[in-house]
N, CA and C atoms as an extended XYZ file, in Angstrom:
375
Properties=species:S:1:pos:R:3:atomname:S:1:resname:S:1:resid:I:1 pbc="F F F"
N         0.846       -1.174        0.000 N   UNK     1
C         0.000        0.000        0.000 CA  UNK     1
C         0.893        1.238        0.000 C   UNK     1
N         0.508        2.191       -0.779 N   UNK     2
C         1.268        3.432       -0.842 CA  UNK     2
C         1.167        4.174        0.490 C   UNK     2
N         2.253        4.787        0.929 N   UNK     3
C         2.249        5.489        2.223 CA  UNK     3
C         1.130        6.520        2.366 C   UNK     3
N         0.784        7.177        1.280 N   UNK     4
C        -0.271        8.192        1.371 CA  UNK     4
C        -1.661        7.582        1.597 C   UNK     4
N        -1.763        6.268        1.465 N   UNK     5
C        -3.053        5.612        1.651 CA  UNK     5
C        -3.262        5.059        3.059 C   UNK     5
N        -2.245        5.092        3.909 N   UNK     6
C        -2.382        4.534        5.255 CA  UNK     6
C        -3.489        5.222        6.045 C   UNK     6
N        -3.516        6.542        5.992 N   UNK     7
C        -4.535        7.294        6.731 CA  UNK     7
C        -5.927        7.001        6.168 C   UNK     7
N        -6.042        6.931        4.856 N   UNK     8
C        -7.331        6.617        4.222 CA  UNK     8
C        -7.810        5.227        4.642 C   UNK     8
N        -6.857        4.286        4.750 N   UNK     9
C        -7.192        2.917        5.164 CA  UNK     9
C        -7.668        2.919        6.620 C   UNK     9
N        -7.002        3.664        7.465 N   UNK    10
C        -7.404        3.759        8.872 CA  UNK    10
C        -8.815        4.328        8.984 C   UNK    10
N        -9.115        5.355        8.208 N   UNK    11
C       -10.451        5.953        8.207 CA  UNK    11
C       -11.493        4.931        7.741 C   UNK    11
N       -11.152        4.168        6.722 N   UNK    12
C       -12.055        3.145        6.196 CA  UNK    12
C       -12.346        2.077        7.251 C   UNK    12
N       -11.323        1.613        7.950 N   UNK    13
C       -11.515        0.598        8.995 CA  UNK    13
C       -12.418        1.149       10.098 C   UNK    13
N       -12.199        2.392       10.491 N   UNK    14
C       -13.056        3.007       11.509 CA  UNK    14
C       -14.491        3.146       11.020 C   UNK    14
N       -14.663        3.440        9.753 N   UNK    15
C       -16.013        3.532        9.175 CA  UNK    15
C       -16.719        2.186        9.275 C   UNK    15
N       -15.989        1.113        8.980 N   UNK    16
C       -16.574       -0.231        9.085 CA  UNK    16
C       -16.998       -0.518       10.524 C   UNK    16
N       -16.147       -0.155       11.464 N   UNK    17
C       -16.436       -0.403       12.880 CA  UNK    17
C       -17.655        0.376       13.360 C   UNK    17
N       -17.869        1.551       12.818 N   UNK    18
C       -18.949        2.417       13.276 CA  UNK    18
C       -20.239        2.266       12.470 C   UNK    18
N       -20.204        1.496       11.406 N   UNK    19
C       -21.365        1.363       10.532 CA  UNK    19
C       -22.540        0.771       11.296 C   UNK    19
N       -23.704        1.365       11.126 N   UNK    20
C       -24.876        0.945       11.882 CA  UNK    20
C       -25.877        0.107       11.125 C   UNK    20
N       -25.673       -0.070        9.841 N   UNK    21
C       -26.613       -0.870        9.050 CA  UNK    21
C       -26.180       -2.324        8.996 C   UNK    21
N       -26.415       -2.942        7.877 N   UNK    22
C       -25.995       -4.321        7.661 CA  UNK    22
C       -24.990       -4.345        6.511 C   UNK    22
N       -24.022       -5.247        6.599 N   UNK    23
C       -22.996       -5.386        5.567 CA  UNK    23
C       -23.210       -6.709        4.842 C   UNK    23
N       -23.193       -6.662        3.519 N   UNK    24
C       -23.303       -7.888        2.726 CA  UNK    24
C       -21.911       -8.266        2.238 C   UNK    24
N       -21.500       -9.510        2.551 N   UNK    25
C       -20.212      -10.042        2.115 CA  UNK    25
C       -20.443      -11.352        1.378 C   UNK    25
N       -19.390      -11.860        0.751 N   UNK    26
C       -19.548      -13.086       -0.027 CA  UNK    26
C       -19.563      -14.357        0.816 C   UNK    26
N       -18.722      -14.425        1.848 N   UNK    27
C       -18.642      -15.682        2.570 CA  UNK    27
C       -18.229      -15.572        4.023 C   UNK    27
N       -18.090      -16.738        4.648 N   UNK    28
C       -17.778      -16.839        6.068 CA  UNK    28
C       -16.437      -16.210        6.414 C   UNK    28
N       -15.415      -16.433        5.590 N   UNK    29
C       -14.090      -15.873        5.880 CA  UNK    29
C       -14.111      -14.340        5.833 C   UNK    29
N       -14.950      -13.783        4.973 N   UNK    30
C       -15.112      -12.327        4.927 CA  UNK    30
C       -15.692      -11.823        6.254 C   UNK    30
N       -16.704      -12.528        6.736 N   UNK    31
C       -17.312      -12.147        8.012 CA  UNK    31
C       -16.296      -12.261        9.150 C   UNK    31
N       -15.523      -13.334        9.177 N   UNK    32
C       -14.516      -13.529       10.222 CA  UNK    32
C       -13.513      -12.381       10.219 C   UNK    32
N       -13.047      -11.984        9.036 N   UNK    33
C       -12.081      -10.890        8.933 CA  UNK    33
C       -12.667       -9.591        9.487 C   UNK    33
N       -13.924       -9.303        9.149 N   UNK    34
C       -14.570       -8.087        9.646 CA  UNK    34
C       -14.742       -8.126       11.168 C   UNK    34
N       -15.102       -9.286       11.684 N   UNK    35
C       -15.255       -9.418       13.142 CA  UNK    35
C       -13.914       -9.201       13.841 C   UNK    35
N       -12.832       -9.722       13.267 N   UNK    36
C       -11.502       -9.527       13.844 CA  UNK    36
C       -11.115       -8.050       13.852 C   UNK    36
N       -11.635       -7.300       12.889 N   UNK    37
C       -11.374       -5.859       12.819 CA  UNK    37
C       -12.219       -5.058       13.812 C   UNK    37
N       -13.144       -5.740       14.477 N   UNK    38
C       -13.985       -5.062       15.452 CA  UNK    38
C       -15.332       -4.616       14.925 C   UNK    38
N       -15.729       -5.117       13.773 N   UNK    39
C       -17.045       -4.787       13.208 CA  UNK    39
C       -18.108       -5.571       13.970 C   UNK    39
N       -19.064       -4.861       14.537 N   UNK    40
C       -20.086       -5.508       15.363 CA  UNK    40
C       -21.477       -5.501       14.733 C   UNK    40
N       -21.660       -4.786       13.650 N   UNK    41
C       -22.975       -4.677       13.024 CA  UNK    41
C       -23.376       -5.999       12.377 C   UNK    41
N       -24.604       -6.066       11.914 N   UNK    42
C       -25.086       -7.262       11.240 CA  UNK    42
C       -24.361       -7.508        9.928 C   UNK    42
N       -24.126       -8.783        9.637 N   UNK    43
C       -23.467       -9.176        8.392 CA  UNK    43
C       -24.304      -10.264        7.735 C   UNK    43
N       -24.574      -10.069        6.462 N   UNK    44
C       -25.283      -11.074        5.668 CA  UNK    44
C       -24.295      -11.656        4.677 C   UNK    44
N       -24.193      -12.994        4.681 N   UNK    45
C       -23.307      -13.673        3.738 CA  UNK    45
C       -24.133      -14.130        2.535 C   UNK    45
N       -23.553      -13.956        1.360 N   UNK    46
C       -24.213      -14.487        0.169 CA  UNK    46
C       -24.218      -15.998        0.297 C   UNK    46
N       -25.313      -16.596       -0.043 N   UNK    47
C       -25.428      -18.043        0.059 CA  UNK    47
C       -25.991      -18.555       -1.249 C   UNK    47
N       -26.627      -19.650       -1.168 N   UNK    48
C       -27.209      -20.223       -2.386 CA  UNK    48
C       -28.564      -19.591       -2.725 C   UNK    48
N       -28.984      -18.647       -1.898 N   UNK    49
C       -30.227      -17.934       -2.174 CA  UNK    49
C       -30.028      -16.972       -3.336 C   UNK    49
N       -31.077      -16.698       -4.067 N   UNK    50
C       -30.976      -15.688       -5.130 CA  UNK    50
C       -30.632      -14.323       -4.550 C   UNK    50
N       -29.904      -13.534       -5.313 N   UNK    51
C       -29.513      -12.199       -4.865 CA  UNK    51
C       -30.725      -11.340       -4.524 C   UNK    51
N       -31.807      -11.541       -5.248 N   UNK    52
C       -33.014      -10.750       -4.977 CA  UNK    52
C       -33.555      -11.034       -3.570 C   UNK    52
N       -33.466      -12.275       -3.109 N   UNK    53
C       -33.928      -12.617       -1.758 CA  UNK    53
C       -33.001      -12.033       -0.697 C   UNK    53
N       -31.711      -12.069       -0.962 N   UNK    54
C       -30.738      -11.491       -0.031 CA  UNK    54
C       -30.972       -9.986        0.070 C   UNK    54
N       -31.203       -9.357       -1.070 N   UNK    55
C       -31.469       -7.917       -1.085 CA  UNK    55
C       -32.754       -7.598       -0.317 C   UNK    55
N       -33.764       -8.438       -0.454 N   UNK    56
C       -35.023       -8.225        0.265 CA  UNK    56
C       -34.788       -8.303        1.771 C   UNK    56
N       -34.017       -9.274        2.214 N   UNK    57
C       -33.684       -9.400        3.641 CA  UNK    57
C       -32.908       -8.180        4.113 C   UNK    57
N       -31.923       -7.762        3.341 N   UNK    58
C       -31.089       -6.616        3.708 CA  UNK    58
C       -31.886       -5.325        3.713 C   UNK    58
N       -32.923       -5.256        2.902 N   UNK    59
C       -33.700       -4.015        2.785 CA  UNK    59
C       -34.457       -3.687        4.068 C   UNK    59
N       -34.502       -4.609        5.013 N   UNK    60
C       -35.175       -4.366        6.289 CA  UNK    60
C       -34.349       -3.455        7.195 C   UNK    60
N       -33.083       -3.231        6.836 N   UNK    61
C       -32.184       -2.378        7.623 CA  UNK    61
C       -32.210       -0.959        7.068 C   UNK    61
N       -31.845        0.016        7.887 N   UNK    62
C       -31.894        1.414        7.448 CA  UNK    62
C       -30.796        1.746        6.447 C   UNK    62
N       -29.703        0.981        6.465 N   UNK    63
C       -28.630        1.207        5.500 CA  UNK    63
C       -27.929       -0.112        5.228 C   UNK    63
N       -27.507       -0.293        3.982 N   UNK    64
C       -26.841       -1.525        3.569 CA  UNK    64
C       -25.512       -1.170        2.913 C   UNK    64
N       -24.461       -1.875        3.348 N   UNK    65
C       -23.151       -1.704        2.731 CA  UNK    65
C       -22.842       -2.972        1.935 C   UNK    65
N       -22.543       -2.802        0.673 N   UNK    66
C       -22.165       -3.931       -0.172 CA  UNK    66
C       -20.643       -4.001       -0.165 C   UNK    66
N       -20.120       -5.122        0.353 N   UNK    67
C       -18.680       -5.272        0.507 CA  UNK    67
C       -18.250       -6.616       -0.091 C   UNK    67
N       -18.496       -6.758       -1.376 N   UNK    68
C       -18.063       -7.969       -2.075 CA  UNK    68
C       -16.582       -7.834       -2.433 C   UNK    68
N       -15.995       -8.951       -2.845 N   UNK    69
C       -14.570       -8.962       -3.170 CA  UNK    69
C       -14.251       -7.973       -4.283 C   UNK    69
N       -12.969       -7.721       -4.450 N   UNK    70
C       -12.513       -6.686       -5.379 CA  UNK    70
C       -12.226       -7.218       -6.779 C   UNK    70
N       -12.514       -8.483       -7.003 N   UNK    71
C       -12.277       -9.095       -8.311 CA  UNK    71
C       -13.481       -8.882       -9.237 C   UNK    71
N       -13.396       -9.434      -10.426 N   UNK    72
C       -14.457       -9.249      -11.428 CA  UNK    72
C       -15.791       -9.820      -10.944 C   UNK    72
N       -15.737      -11.014      -10.355 N   UNK    73
C       -16.961      -11.638       -9.839 CA  UNK    73
C       -17.588      -10.760       -8.750 C   UNK    73
N       -16.758      -10.242       -7.848 N   UNK    74
C       -17.248       -9.376       -6.784 CA  UNK    74
C       -17.866       -8.102       -7.326 C   UNK    74
N       -17.265       -7.575       -8.386 N   UNK    75
C       -17.792       -6.366       -9.033 CA  UNK    75
C       -19.180       -6.627       -9.613 C   UNK    75
N       -19.332       -7.774      -10.281 N   UNK    76
C       -20.634       -8.131      -10.868 CA  UNK    76
C       -21.689       -8.327       -9.782 C   UNK    76
N       -21.303       -9.024       -8.701 N   UNK    77
C       -22.234       -9.230       -7.589 CA  UNK    77
C       -22.655       -7.897       -6.983 C   UNK    77
N       -21.696       -7.005       -6.794 N   UNK    78
C       -21.997       -5.691       -6.206 CA  UNK    78
C       -22.991       -4.927       -7.072 C   UNK    78
N       -22.762       -4.901       -8.368 N   UNK    79
C       -23.667       -4.172       -9.267 CA  UNK    79
C       -25.090       -4.722       -9.201 C   UNK    79
N       -25.203       -6.059       -9.215 N   UNK    80
C       -26.536       -6.677       -9.155 CA  UNK    80
C       -27.215       -6.381       -7.817 C   UNK    80
N       -26.466       -6.546       -6.732 N   UNK    81
C       -27.037       -6.291       -5.406 CA  UNK    81
C       -27.485       -4.846       -5.256 C   UNK    81
N       -26.649       -3.922       -5.692 N   UNK    82
C       -26.989       -2.501       -5.596 CA  UNK    82
C       -28.255       -2.206       -6.391 C   UNK    82
N       -28.366       -2.804       -7.555 N   UNK    83
C       -29.560       -2.606       -8.379 CA  UNK    83
C       -30.812       -3.106       -7.652 C   UNK    83
N       -30.740       -4.306       -7.076 N   UNK    84
C       -31.884       -4.845       -6.326 CA  UNK    84
C       -32.209       -3.961       -5.125 C   UNK    84
N       -31.182       -3.586       -4.373 N   UNK    85
C       -31.384       -2.786       -3.167 CA  UNK    85
C       -31.990       -1.428       -3.488 C   UNK    85
N       -31.530       -0.804       -4.553 N   UNK    86
C       -32.103        0.484       -4.961 CA  UNK    86
C       -33.556        0.313       -5.376 C   UNK    86
N       -33.877       -0.863       -5.926 N   UNK    87
C       -35.271       -1.161       -6.273 CA  UNK    87
C       -36.165       -1.231       -5.044 C   UNK    87
N       -35.573       -1.581       -3.902 N   UNK    88
C       -36.301       -1.604       -2.631 CA  UNK    88
C       -36.189       -0.272       -1.898 C   UNK    88
N       -35.674        0.747       -2.587 N   UNK    89
C       -35.487        2.081       -2.017 CA  UNK    89
C       -34.595        2.079       -0.776 C   UNK    89
N       -33.574        1.242       -0.804 N   UNK    90
C       -32.617        1.172        0.300 CA  UNK    90
C       -31.559        2.248        0.167 C   UNK    90
N       -31.065        2.665        1.305 N   UNK    91
C       -29.898        3.536        1.328 CA  UNK    91
C       -28.683        2.612        1.241 C   UNK    91
N       -27.966        2.678        0.138 N   UNK    92
C       -26.876        1.742       -0.133 CA  UNK    92
C       -25.538        2.464       -0.077 C   UNK    92
N       -24.619        1.905        0.704 N   UNK    93
C       -23.248        2.411        0.744 CA  UNK    93
C       -22.416        1.528       -0.184 C   UNK    93
N       -22.134        2.032       -1.357 N   UNK    94
C       -21.247        1.321       -2.285 CA  UNK    94
C       -19.895        2.018       -2.349 C   UNK    94
N       -19.820        3.206       -1.738 N   UNK    95
C       -18.583        3.995       -1.773 CA  UNK    95
C       -17.453        3.368       -0.962 C   UNK    95
N       -17.789        2.709        0.137 N   UNK    96
C       -16.742        2.099        0.968 CA  UNK    96
C       -15.984        1.046        0.173 C   UNK    96
N       -16.702        0.238       -0.569 N   UNK    97
C       -16.059       -0.782       -1.405 CA  UNK    97
C       -15.185       -0.124       -2.478 C   UNK    97
N       -15.704        0.924       -3.092 N   UNK    98
C       -14.934        1.636       -4.127 CA  UNK    98
C       -13.660        2.242       -3.546 C   UNK    98
N       -13.766        2.829       -2.356 N   UNK    99
C       -12.599        3.420       -1.693 CA  UNK    99
C       -11.570        2.329       -1.362 C   UNK    99
N       -12.054        1.211       -0.849 N   UNK   100
C       -11.149        0.102       -0.549 CA  UNK   100
C       -10.437       -0.367       -1.807 C   UNK   100
N       -11.157       -0.428       -2.883 N   UNK   101
C       -10.577       -0.835       -4.162 CA  UNK   101
C        -9.503        0.151       -4.618 C   UNK   101
N        -9.764        1.443       -4.447 N   UNK   102
C        -8.792        2.471       -4.839 CA  UNK   102
C        -7.501        2.388       -4.033 C   UNK   102
N        -7.618        2.157       -2.738 N   UNK   103
C        -6.424        2.243       -1.898 CA  UNK   103
C        -5.722        0.911       -1.652 C   UNK   103
N        -6.417       -0.214       -1.855 N   UNK   104
C        -5.804       -1.490       -1.459 CA  UNK   104
C        -5.921       -2.614       -2.474 C   UNK   104
N        -6.416       -2.348       -3.673 N   UNK   105
C        -6.631       -3.424       -4.646 CA  UNK   105
C        -5.367       -4.225       -4.935 C   UNK   105
N        -4.220       -3.585       -4.923 N   UNK   106
C        -2.974       -4.300       -5.204 CA  UNK   106
C        -2.496       -5.106       -4.003 C   UNK   106
N        -3.060       -4.831       -2.826 N   UNK   107
C        -2.615       -5.483       -1.600 CA  UNK   107
C        -3.506       -6.638       -1.159 C   UNK   107
N        -4.755       -6.625       -1.575 N   UNK   108
C        -5.684       -7.685       -1.189 CA  UNK   108
C        -6.524       -8.104       -2.392 C   UNK   108
N        -6.984       -9.348       -2.339 N   UNK   109
C        -7.869       -9.840       -3.395 CA  UNK   109
C        -9.329       -9.760       -2.973 C   UNK   109
N        -9.524       -9.932       -1.674 N   UNK   110
C       -10.894       -9.953       -1.204 CA  UNK   110
C       -11.017       -9.434        0.210 C   UNK   110
N       -12.229       -9.397        0.697 N   UNK   111
C       -12.523       -8.880        2.028 CA  UNK   111
C       -11.871       -9.740        3.097 C   UNK   111
N       -11.734      -11.019        2.841 N   UNK   112
C       -11.109      -11.914        3.816 CA  UNK   112
C        -9.649      -11.535        4.108 C   UNK   112
N        -9.031      -10.765        3.232 N   UNK   113
C        -7.636      -10.347        3.415 CA  UNK   113
C        -7.499       -9.027        4.174 C   UNK   113
N        -8.620       -8.399        4.500 N   UNK   114
C        -8.585       -7.092        5.147 CA  UNK   114
C        -7.853       -7.110        6.492 C   UNK   114
N        -8.103       -8.139        7.286 N   UNK   115
C        -7.493       -8.179        8.615 CA  UNK   115
C        -5.974       -8.322        8.531 C   UNK   115
N        -5.507       -9.165        7.639 N   UNK   116
C        -4.046       -9.319        7.507 CA  UNK   116
C        -3.409       -8.029        6.988 C   UNK   116
N        -4.077       -7.325        6.086 N   UNK   117
C        -3.565       -6.030        5.622 CA  UNK   117
C        -3.547       -5.032        6.778 C   UNK   117
N        -4.583       -5.055        7.573 N   UNK   118
C        -4.649       -4.172        8.739 CA  UNK   118
C        -3.460       -4.430        9.673 C   UNK   118
N        -3.174       -5.699        9.934 N   UNK   119
C        -2.042       -6.030       10.807 CA  UNK   119
C        -0.720       -5.550       10.217 C   UNK   119
N        -0.562       -5.683        8.892 N   UNK   120
C         0.665       -5.248        8.242 CA  UNK   120
C         0.846       -3.731        8.293 C   UNK   120
N        -0.252       -3.009        8.289 N   UNK   121
C        -0.174       -1.540        8.260 CA  UNK   121
C        -0.289       -0.925        9.647 C   UNK   121
N        -0.599       -1.731       10.646 N   UNK   122
C        -0.852       -1.232       11.993 CA  UNK   122
C         0.287       -0.362       12.521 C   UNK   122
N         1.494       -0.771       12.256 N   UNK   123
C         2.627       -0.020       12.777 CA  UNK   123
C         2.775        1.354       12.132 C   UNK   123
N         2.100        1.569       11.027 N   UNK   124
C         2.234        2.824       10.310 CA  UNK   124
C         1.204        3.869       10.740 C   UNK   124
N         0.187        3.443       11.487 N   UNK   125
C        -0.869        4.372       11.925 CA  UNK   125
C        -0.371        5.246       13.047 C   UNK   125
């Protein structure tokens, strides 16, 4: 990670910790990484359910953060989920994922790698 991005990364981690809605991630390891970072809010994991059903469940919260992986598949999932969620008139935070992609895409492949990146950068905060 570029040195100028350390502060942005710290702000992003704090945003995750303070988020009051629900976060949608791809899998169990993503949830584990977020919990290790101190994220206490609700987390919905994508499962074998259709994305429309997951979006319907998430729409019960006042705000939804889509935090799929940073790869092509994650990008496609994010776009579909955001479209469904907006159809339910949800307040969707897609900016956090975009910011993470801007500052850390070369350092991590997915959300499950966030905690290890955090540990590597901890000494720089």
